[in-house]
């Protein structure tokens, strides 16, 4: 039986051929392929593991309604819901957050139009240059991962920006028992990368994933997804669907917030499955801290440490942490594991 190391399959050559097209996964679909190329096919053990985790579930990823958040009693209820969701799931959806539906719809439509425009125009933006703040590519870890993901990406990075943090950092601060401005005051709501993903329909979705199992390396992720679904969260060793909610935003704890909270909040593994139908479109805002934080010590918040609750992580420099992340792949040992005590 032929294997990936056999002479019949030169993985490096096929990766380079795919990358050189500069048209991404959508380019493959547009070419009329009927079979998923081997560079996208998951290992047999991963496919077998999915069979074991396919039982029916009756519980849902939490949905938190932010209506009447200005009312002090309702705010306490919301803070408690955020605390429970962040500690038990690491994921939740928020609705009635104040962002108009028209804005969310236009964002999704804009990403669709970008990915479905003339290929020659899109090719001009295709790059793997880490210094570029705006770039189009497919699989940031294409050459270091075990398998490629069935998606294309448009990435915009603004580490020096100061986006509106809205309600989430204050709610999370309060859920940790801290002052509402604590996470904002240490720069957690600054430094945002907006990463948009386009997941074309797949001829053999059972063989590949839109994105492999991983946890987010940053502080906090705010995600908008279209109606197609496909996002799944690993909870109690089972995969749970994060069903799209009209106007909803998905919030998830990143590894760095798990560190800051000294494990009070949980950063969990998640993935996106492929489908015969599509496209699935998502827009993720990754908050990883302002660029000025890169050379400062980073670790659990001192107010959350005590004799009864000692630090679970040693302090480290964010620039070293992110260097480990960008030098690896989603399959690799996550940077957070190097600093566990």
PDB file of C-alpha atoms in Angstrom, residues 24-265:
ATOM      1  CA  UNK A  24      -5.999  28.988  -2.655  1.00  0.00           C
ATOM      2  CA  UNK A  25      -8.548  26.279  -2.008  1.00  0.00           C
ATOM      3  CA  UNK A  26     -11.207  28.114  -3.990  1.00  0.00           C
ATOM      4  CA  UNK A  27      -8.913  27.852  -6.997  1.00  0.00           C
ATOM      5  CA  UNK A  28      -8.961  24.061  -6.626  1.00  0.00           C
ATOM      6  CA  UNK A  29     -12.749  24.021  -6.412  1.00  0.00           C
ATOM      7  CA  UNK A  30     -13.084  26.328  -9.411  1.00  0.00           C
ATOM      8  CA  UNK A  31     -10.861  23.976 -11.407  1.00  0.00           C
ATOM      9  CA  UNK A  32     -13.484  21.252 -10.972  1.00  0.00           C
ATOM     10  CA  UNK A  33     -11.617  18.760  -8.792  1.00  0.00           C
ATOM     11  CA  UNK A  34     -13.615  15.718  -7.667  1.00  0.00           C
ATOM     12  CA  UNK A  35     -11.160  14.413  -5.063  1.00  0.00           C
ATOM     13  CA  UNK A  36      -9.436  16.159  -2.179  1.00  0.00           C
ATOM     14  CA  UNK A  37      -5.657  16.401  -2.833  1.00  0.00           C
ATOM     15  CA  UNK A  38      -3.523  14.330  -0.453  1.00  0.00           C
ATOM     16  CA  UNK A  39      -2.025  17.386   1.235  1.00  0.00           C
ATOM     17  CA  UNK A  40      -5.491  18.018   2.754  1.00  0.00           C
ATOM     18  CA  UNK A  41      -6.319  14.435   3.801  1.00  0.00           C
ATOM     19  CA  UNK A  42      -6.276  13.827   7.556  1.00  0.00           C
ATOM     20  CA  UNK A  43      -4.401  10.886   9.131  1.00  0.00           C
ATOM     21  CA  UNK A  44      -6.400   7.663   9.514  1.00  0.00           C
ATOM     22  CA  UNK A  45      -6.180   7.850  13.324  1.00  0.00           C
ATOM     23  CA  UNK A  46      -7.838  11.275  13.328  1.00  0.00           C
ATOM     24  CA  UNK A  47     -10.684  10.025  11.162  1.00  0.00           C
ATOM     25  CA  UNK A  48     -11.167   7.029  13.481  1.00  0.00           C
ATOM     26  CA  UNK A  49     -11.198   9.293  16.561  1.00  0.00           C
ATOM     27  CA  UNK A  50     -14.088  11.285  15.063  1.00  0.00           C
ATOM     28  CA  UNK A  51     -16.171   8.122  14.924  1.00  0.00           C
ATOM     29  CA  UNK A  52     -15.765   7.764  18.705  1.00  0.00           C
ATOM     30  CA  UNK A  53     -16.834  11.372  19.368  1.00  0.00           C
ATOM     31  CA  UNK A  54     -19.980  11.426  17.240  1.00  0.00           C
ATOM     32  CA  UNK A  55     -22.641  10.752  19.899  1.00  0.00           C
ATOM     33  CA  UNK A  56     -25.788  12.865  20.157  1.00  0.00           C
ATOM     34  CA  UNK A  57     -25.706  15.844  22.557  1.00  0.00           C
ATOM     35  CA  UNK A  58     -28.597  17.523  24.289  1.00  0.00           C
ATOM     36  CA  UNK A  59     -26.774  20.562  25.717  1.00  0.00           C
ATOM     37  CA  UNK A  60     -25.731  23.674  23.808  1.00  0.00           C
ATOM     38  CA  UNK A  61     -22.829  26.112  23.898  1.00  0.00           C
ATOM     39  CA  UNK A  62     -24.054  28.995  26.138  1.00  0.00           C
ATOM     40  CA  UNK A  63     -25.836  31.967  24.555  1.00  0.00           C
ATOM     41  CA  UNK A  64     -25.750  35.177  26.625  1.00  0.00           C
ATOM     42  CA  UNK A  65     -28.259  37.972  26.041  1.00  0.00           C
ATOM     43  CA  UNK A  66     -26.707  41.392  26.653  1.00  0.00           C
ATOM     44  CA  UNK A  67     -30.082  43.183  26.696  1.00  0.00           C
ATOM     45  CA  UNK A  68     -30.537  45.665  29.553  1.00  0.00           C
ATOM     46  CA  UNK A  69     -26.876  45.432  30.531  1.00  0.00           C
ATOM     47  CA  UNK A  70     -27.158  48.958  31.939  1.00  0.00           C
ATOM     48  CA  UNK A  71     -29.457  47.680  34.681  1.00  0.00           C
ATOM     49  CA  UNK A  72     -27.333  46.835  37.744  1.00  0.00           C
ATOM     50  CA  UNK A  73     -29.257  43.673  38.627  1.00  0.00           C
ATOM     51  CA  UNK A  74     -29.220  42.386  35.047  1.00  0.00           C
ATOM     52  CA  UNK A  75     -25.514  43.231  34.727  1.00  0.00           C
ATOM     53  CA  UNK A  76     -24.701  41.027  37.732  1.00  0.00           C
ATOM     54  CA  UNK A  77     -26.630  38.190  36.099  1.00  0.00           C
ATOM     55  CA  UNK A  78     -24.720  38.659  32.825  1.00  0.00           C
ATOM     56  CA  UNK A  79     -21.370  38.769  34.648  1.00  0.00           C
ATOM     57  CA  UNK A  80     -22.233  35.485  36.362  1.00  0.00           C
ATOM     58  CA  UNK A  81     -23.223  33.916  33.038  1.00  0.00           C
ATOM     59  CA  UNK A  82     -19.912  35.052  31.508  1.00  0.00           C
ATOM     60  CA  UNK A  83     -18.030  33.653  34.520  1.00  0.00           C
ATOM     61  CA  UNK A  84     -19.674  30.241  34.223  1.00  0.00           C
ATOM     62  CA  UNK A  85     -19.337  30.066  30.437  1.00  0.00           C
ATOM     63  CA  UNK A  86     -15.669  31.152  30.491  1.00  0.00           C
ATOM     64  CA  UNK A  87     -14.788  28.715  33.257  1.00  0.00           C
ATOM     65  CA  UNK A  88     -16.698  25.676  32.030  1.00  0.00           C
ATOM     66  CA  UNK A  89     -16.807  26.051  28.242  1.00  0.00           C
ATOM     67  CA  UNK A  90     -14.296  28.739  27.290  1.00  0.00           C
ATOM     68  CA  UNK A  91     -16.826  29.604  24.560  1.00  0.00           C
ATOM     69  CA  UNK A  92     -20.139  31.415  24.404  1.00  0.00           C
ATOM     70  CA  UNK A  93     -22.264  33.462  22.029  1.00  0.00           C
ATOM     71  CA  UNK A  94     -23.587  36.955  22.744  1.00  0.00           C
ATOM     72  CA  UNK A  95     -26.771  38.422  21.277  1.00  0.00           C
ATOM     73  CA  UNK A  96     -28.302  41.906  21.495  1.00  0.00           C
ATOM     74  CA  UNK A  97     -24.782  43.375  21.691  1.00  0.00           C
ATOM     75  CA  UNK A  98     -25.692  46.612  19.924  1.00  0.00           C
ATOM     76  CA  UNK A  99     -23.926  46.101  16.571  1.00  0.00           C
ATOM     77  CA  UNK A 100     -26.535  46.524  13.786  1.00  0.00           C
ATOM     78  CA  UNK A 101     -27.368  43.432  11.741  1.00  0.00           C
ATOM     79  CA  UNK A 102     -26.718  45.431   8.577  1.00  0.00           C
ATOM     80  CA  UNK A 103     -23.080  45.970   9.610  1.00  0.00           C
ATOM     81  CA  UNK A 104     -22.554  42.254  10.293  1.00  0.00           C
ATOM     82  CA  UNK A 105     -24.240  41.261   7.027  1.00  0.00           C
ATOM     83  CA  UNK A 106     -22.160  43.732   5.031  1.00  0.00           C
ATOM     84  CA  UNK A 107     -18.967  42.368   6.568  1.00  0.00           C
ATOM     85  CA  UNK A 108     -19.835  38.802   5.568  1.00  0.00           C
ATOM     86  CA  UNK A 109     -20.833  39.972   2.091  1.00  0.00           C
ATOM     87  CA  UNK A 110     -17.577  41.905   1.713  1.00  0.00           C
ATOM     88  CA  UNK A 111     -15.522  38.803   2.489  1.00  0.00           C
ATOM     89  CA  UNK A 112     -17.567  36.770   0.027  1.00  0.00           C
ATOM     90  CA  UNK A 113     -17.047  39.349  -2.712  1.00  0.00           C
ATOM     91  CA  UNK A 114     -13.299  39.507  -2.077  1.00  0.00           C
ATOM     92  CA  UNK A 115     -12.901  35.748  -2.362  1.00  0.00           C
ATOM     93  CA  UNK A 116     -15.145  35.460  -5.414  1.00  0.00           C
ATOM     94  CA  UNK A 117     -13.581  38.314  -7.395  1.00  0.00           C
ATOM     95  CA  UNK A 118     -11.356  37.894 -10.444  1.00  0.00           C
ATOM     96  CA  UNK A 119      -8.492  35.538  -9.582  1.00  0.00           C
ATOM     97  CA  UNK A 120      -5.821  37.769 -11.086  1.00  0.00           C
ATOM     98  CA  UNK A 121      -6.773  40.615  -8.738  1.00  0.00           C
ATOM     99  CA  UNK A 122      -6.715  38.307  -5.732  1.00  0.00           C
ATOM    100  CA  UNK A 123      -3.332  36.842  -6.708  1.00  0.00           C
ATOM    101  CA  UNK A 124      -1.752  40.289  -6.341  1.00  0.00           C
ATOM    102  CA  UNK A 125      -2.455  40.164  -2.590  1.00  0.00           C
ATOM    103  CA  UNK A 126      -1.260  36.571  -2.075  1.00  0.00           C
ATOM    104  CA  UNK A 127       1.723  36.537   0.291  1.00  0.00           C
ATOM    105  CA  UNK A 128       3.459  34.705   3.139  1.00  0.00           C
ATOM    106  CA  UNK A 129       5.424  37.796   4.180  1.00  0.00           C
ATOM    107  CA  UNK A 130       4.891  38.186   7.955  1.00  0.00           C
ATOM    108  CA  UNK A 131       5.699  41.904   7.695  1.00  0.00           C
ATOM    109  CA  UNK A 132       2.673  42.580   5.488  1.00  0.00           C
ATOM    110  CA  UNK A 133      -0.293  43.928   7.444  1.00  0.00           C
ATOM    111  CA  UNK A 134      -2.821  42.985   4.766  1.00  0.00           C
ATOM    112  CA  UNK A 135      -2.444  39.742   2.838  1.00  0.00           C
ATOM    113  CA  UNK A 136      -4.322  36.872   1.229  1.00  0.00           C
ATOM    114  CA  UNK A 137      -3.107  33.288   1.602  1.00  0.00           C
ATOM    115  CA  UNK A 138      -4.172  29.723   2.313  1.00  0.00           C
ATOM    116  CA  UNK A 139      -2.892  28.006   5.488  1.00  0.00           C
ATOM    117  CA  UNK A 140      -0.376  30.177   7.369  1.00  0.00           C
ATOM    118  CA  UNK A 141       1.382  26.953   8.466  1.00  0.00           C
ATOM    119  CA  UNK A 142       1.163  25.214   5.092  1.00  0.00           C
ATOM    120  CA  UNK A 143       4.760  23.948   5.113  1.00  0.00           C
ATOM    121  CA  UNK A 144       4.939  22.923   8.790  1.00  0.00           C
ATOM    122  CA  UNK A 145       1.533  21.295   9.394  1.00  0.00           C
ATOM    123  CA  UNK A 146       0.709  17.604   9.048  1.00  0.00           C
ATOM    124  CA  UNK A 147      -2.285  18.353   6.838  1.00  0.00           C
ATOM    125  CA  UNK A 148      -3.559  21.484   5.140  1.00  0.00           C
ATOM    126  CA  UNK A 149      -6.932  23.017   5.992  1.00  0.00           C
ATOM    127  CA  UNK A 150      -9.766  23.510   3.496  1.00  0.00           C
ATOM    128  CA  UNK A 151      -9.942  27.317   3.684  1.00  0.00           C
ATOM    129  CA  UNK A 152      -8.540  30.583   2.354  1.00  0.00           C
ATOM    130  CA  UNK A 153      -7.642  33.607   4.465  1.00  0.00           C
ATOM    131  CA  UNK A 154      -7.567  37.388   4.198  1.00  0.00           C
ATOM    132  CA  UNK A 155      -5.628  38.794   7.155  1.00  0.00           C
ATOM    133  CA  UNK A 156      -5.399  42.345   8.515  1.00  0.00           C
ATOM    134  CA  UNK A 157      -3.036  43.037  11.429  1.00  0.00           C
ATOM    135  CA  UNK A 158      -3.145  46.163  13.607  1.00  0.00           C
ATOM    136  CA  UNK A 159      -0.956  45.569  16.682  1.00  0.00           C
ATOM    137  CA  UNK A 160      -0.628  49.306  17.289  1.00  0.00           C
ATOM    138  CA  UNK A 161      -4.345  49.988  16.986  1.00  0.00           C
ATOM    139  CA  UNK A 162      -6.746  50.870  19.765  1.00  0.00           C
ATOM    140  CA  UNK A 163     -10.084  49.316  18.767  1.00  0.00           C
ATOM    141  CA  UNK A 164     -13.259  49.898  20.721  1.00  0.00           C
ATOM    142  CA  UNK A 165     -13.194  47.133  23.364  1.00  0.00           C
ATOM    143  CA  UNK A 166     -16.974  47.417  23.879  1.00  0.00           C
ATOM    144  CA  UNK A 167     -18.422  45.433  26.755  1.00  0.00           C
ATOM    145  CA  UNK A 168     -16.410  42.219  26.705  1.00  0.00           C
ATOM    146  CA  UNK A 169     -13.180  43.078  28.619  1.00  0.00           C
ATOM    147  CA  UNK A 170     -15.108  44.833  31.437  1.00  0.00           C
ATOM    148  CA  UNK A 171     -17.487  41.857  31.751  1.00  0.00           C
ATOM    149  CA  UNK A 172     -14.579  39.419  31.797  1.00  0.00           C
ATOM    150  CA  UNK A 173     -12.755  41.555  34.389  1.00  0.00           C
ATOM    151  CA  UNK A 174     -15.800  41.538  36.638  1.00  0.00           C
ATOM    152  CA  UNK A 175     -16.270  37.801  36.098  1.00  0.00           C
ATOM    153  CA  UNK A 176     -12.745  37.354  37.536  1.00  0.00           C
ATOM    154  CA  UNK A 177     -13.681  39.457  40.577  1.00  0.00           C
ATOM    155  CA  UNK A 178     -11.586  42.416  39.385  1.00  0.00           C
ATOM    156  CA  UNK A 179     -12.417  46.057  38.697  1.00  0.00           C
ATOM    157  CA  UNK A 180     -14.222  46.498  35.336  1.00  0.00           C
ATOM    158  CA  UNK A 181     -11.280  48.347  33.766  1.00  0.00           C
ATOM    159  CA  UNK A 182      -8.579  45.867  34.831  1.00  0.00           C
ATOM    160  CA  UNK A 183      -8.097  43.961  31.552  1.00  0.00           C
ATOM    161  CA  UNK A 184      -8.348  47.191  29.558  1.00  0.00           C
ATOM    162  CA  UNK A 185      -5.777  48.882  31.812  1.00  0.00           C
ATOM    163  CA  UNK A 186      -3.142  46.228  31.101  1.00  0.00           C
ATOM    164  CA  UNK A 187      -3.626  46.459  27.326  1.00  0.00           C
ATOM    165  CA  UNK A 188      -5.719  43.333  26.723  1.00  0.00           C
ATOM    166  CA  UNK A 189      -8.236  45.063  24.468  1.00  0.00           C
ATOM    167  CA  UNK A 190      -5.532  46.477  22.193  1.00  0.00           C
ATOM    168  CA  UNK A 191      -3.574  44.894  19.380  1.00  0.00           C
ATOM    169  CA  UNK A 192      -6.109  43.318  17.047  1.00  0.00           C
ATOM    170  CA  UNK A 193      -5.650  41.006  14.085  1.00  0.00           C
ATOM    171  CA  UNK A 194      -8.717  40.538  11.909  1.00  0.00           C
ATOM    172  CA  UNK A 195      -8.566  37.200  10.134  1.00  0.00           C
ATOM    173  CA  UNK A 196     -11.302  36.341   7.664  1.00  0.00           C
ATOM    174  CA  UNK A 197     -11.789  32.791   6.431  1.00  0.00           C
ATOM    175  CA  UNK A 198     -13.544  31.504   3.341  1.00  0.00           C
ATOM    176  CA  UNK A 199     -14.356  27.775   3.372  1.00  0.00           C
ATOM    177  CA  UNK A 200     -15.373  26.591  -0.122  1.00  0.00           C
ATOM    178  CA  UNK A 201     -17.610  23.555  -0.614  1.00  0.00           C
ATOM    179  CA  UNK A 202     -15.602  20.340  -0.393  1.00  0.00           C
ATOM    180  CA  UNK A 203     -16.056  17.260  -2.645  1.00  0.00           C
ATOM    181  CA  UNK A 204     -15.010  14.885   0.193  1.00  0.00           C
ATOM    182  CA  UNK A 205     -15.676  16.681   3.492  1.00  0.00           C
ATOM    183  CA  UNK A 206     -15.237  13.506   5.539  1.00  0.00           C
ATOM    184  CA  UNK A 207     -11.517  13.458   4.643  1.00  0.00           C
ATOM    185  CA  UNK A 208     -10.480  16.988   5.627  1.00  0.00           C
ATOM    186  CA  UNK A 209     -11.280  19.895   7.937  1.00  0.00           C
ATOM    187  CA  UNK A 210     -11.906  23.580   7.454  1.00  0.00           C
ATOM    188  CA  UNK A 211      -9.496  24.142  10.334  1.00  0.00           C
ATOM    189  CA  UNK A 212      -7.813  21.550  12.527  1.00  0.00           C
ATOM    190  CA  UNK A 213      -8.288  21.155  16.266  1.00  0.00           C
ATOM    191  CA  UNK A 214      -6.533  23.982  18.109  1.00  0.00           C
ATOM    192  CA  UNK A 215      -6.856  26.559  20.869  1.00  0.00           C
ATOM    193  CA  UNK A 216      -6.367  30.269  20.158  1.00  0.00           C
ATOM    194  CA  UNK A 217      -2.972  31.572  21.257  1.00  0.00           C
ATOM    195  CA  UNK A 218      -4.072  35.141  22.027  1.00  0.00           C
ATOM    196  CA  UNK A 219      -6.105  36.760  24.794  1.00  0.00           C
ATOM    197  CA  UNK A 220      -9.614  36.864  23.400  1.00  0.00           C
ATOM    198  CA  UNK A 221     -11.343  36.069  20.113  1.00  0.00           C
ATOM    199  CA  UNK A 222     -14.560  37.640  18.828  1.00  0.00           C
ATOM    200  CA  UNK A 223     -15.976  35.735  15.853  1.00  0.00           C
ATOM    201  CA  UNK A 224     -18.700  36.465  13.335  1.00  0.00           C
ATOM    202  CA  UNK A 225     -19.871  33.533  11.192  1.00  0.00           C
ATOM    203  CA  UNK A 226     -22.403  33.226   8.411  1.00  0.00           C
ATOM    204  CA  UNK A 227     -25.371  30.861   8.432  1.00  0.00           C
ATOM    205  CA  UNK A 228     -23.501  27.785   7.188  1.00  0.00           C
ATOM    206  CA  UNK A 229     -22.236  26.521  10.543  1.00  0.00           C
ATOM    207  CA  UNK A 230     -19.344  24.088  10.983  1.00  0.00           C
ATOM    208  CA  UNK A 231     -17.648  25.479  14.108  1.00  0.00           C
ATOM    209  CA  UNK A 232     -17.267  22.861  16.847  1.00  0.00           C
ATOM    210  CA  UNK A 233     -16.001  23.068  20.437  1.00  0.00           C
ATOM    211  CA  UNK A 234     -14.411  20.210  22.401  1.00  0.00           C
ATOM    212  CA  UNK A 235     -16.225  19.886  25.743  1.00  0.00           C
ATOM    213  CA  UNK A 236     -16.056  16.846  28.045  1.00  0.00           C
ATOM    214  CA  UNK A 237     -14.202  14.957  25.286  1.00  0.00           C
ATOM    215  CA  UNK A 238     -17.079  15.475  22.835  1.00  0.00           C
ATOM    216  CA  UNK A 239     -17.476  17.814  19.866  1.00  0.00           C
ATOM    217  CA  UNK A 240     -20.348  20.305  20.195  1.00  0.00           C
ATOM    218  CA  UNK A 241     -21.676  22.412  17.324  1.00  0.00           C
ATOM    219  CA  UNK A 242     -21.709  26.184  17.765  1.00  0.00           C
ATOM    220  CA  UNK A 243     -24.914  26.800  15.840  1.00  0.00           C
ATOM    221  CA  UNK A 244     -24.957  30.156  14.046  1.00  0.00           C
ATOM    222  CA  UNK A 245     -27.306  32.627  15.732  1.00  0.00           C
ATOM    223  CA  UNK A 246     -28.655  35.470  13.630  1.00  0.00           C
ATOM    224  CA  UNK A 247     -26.774  38.571  14.754  1.00  0.00           C
ATOM    225  CA  UNK A 248     -24.780  36.595  17.314  1.00  0.00           C
ATOM    226  CA  UNK A 249     -21.059  36.885  17.993  1.00  0.00           C
ATOM    227  CA  UNK A 250     -18.970  33.994  19.279  1.00  0.00           C
ATOM    228  CA  UNK A 251     -16.585  34.828  22.125  1.00  0.00           C
ATOM    229  CA  UNK A 252     -13.812  32.498  23.176  1.00  0.00           C
ATOM    230  CA  UNK A 253     -11.070  32.581  25.767  1.00  0.00           C
ATOM    231  CA  UNK A 254      -7.534  32.427  24.365  1.00  0.00           C
ATOM    232  CA  UNK A 255      -4.488  30.782  25.953  1.00  0.00           C
ATOM    233  CA  UNK A 256      -3.146  34.119  27.199  1.00  0.00           C
ATOM    234  CA  UNK A 257      -6.398  34.883  29.047  1.00  0.00           C
ATOM    235  CA  UNK A 258      -6.193  31.441  30.616  1.00  0.00           C
ATOM    236  CA  UNK A 259      -2.730  32.444  31.837  1.00  0.00           C
ATOM    237  CA  UNK A 260      -3.894  35.850  33.116  1.00  0.00           C
ATOM    238  CA  UNK A 261      -6.826  34.237  34.954  1.00  0.00           C
ATOM    239  CA  UNK A 262      -4.524  31.574  36.440  1.00  0.00           C
ATOM    240  CA  UNK A 263      -6.799  28.879  34.978  1.00  0.00           C
ATOM    241  CA  UNK A 264     -10.062  30.399  36.235  1.00  0.00           C
ATOM    242  CA  UNK A 265     -11.013  30.784  32.585  1.00  0.00           C
TER     243      UNK A 265
END
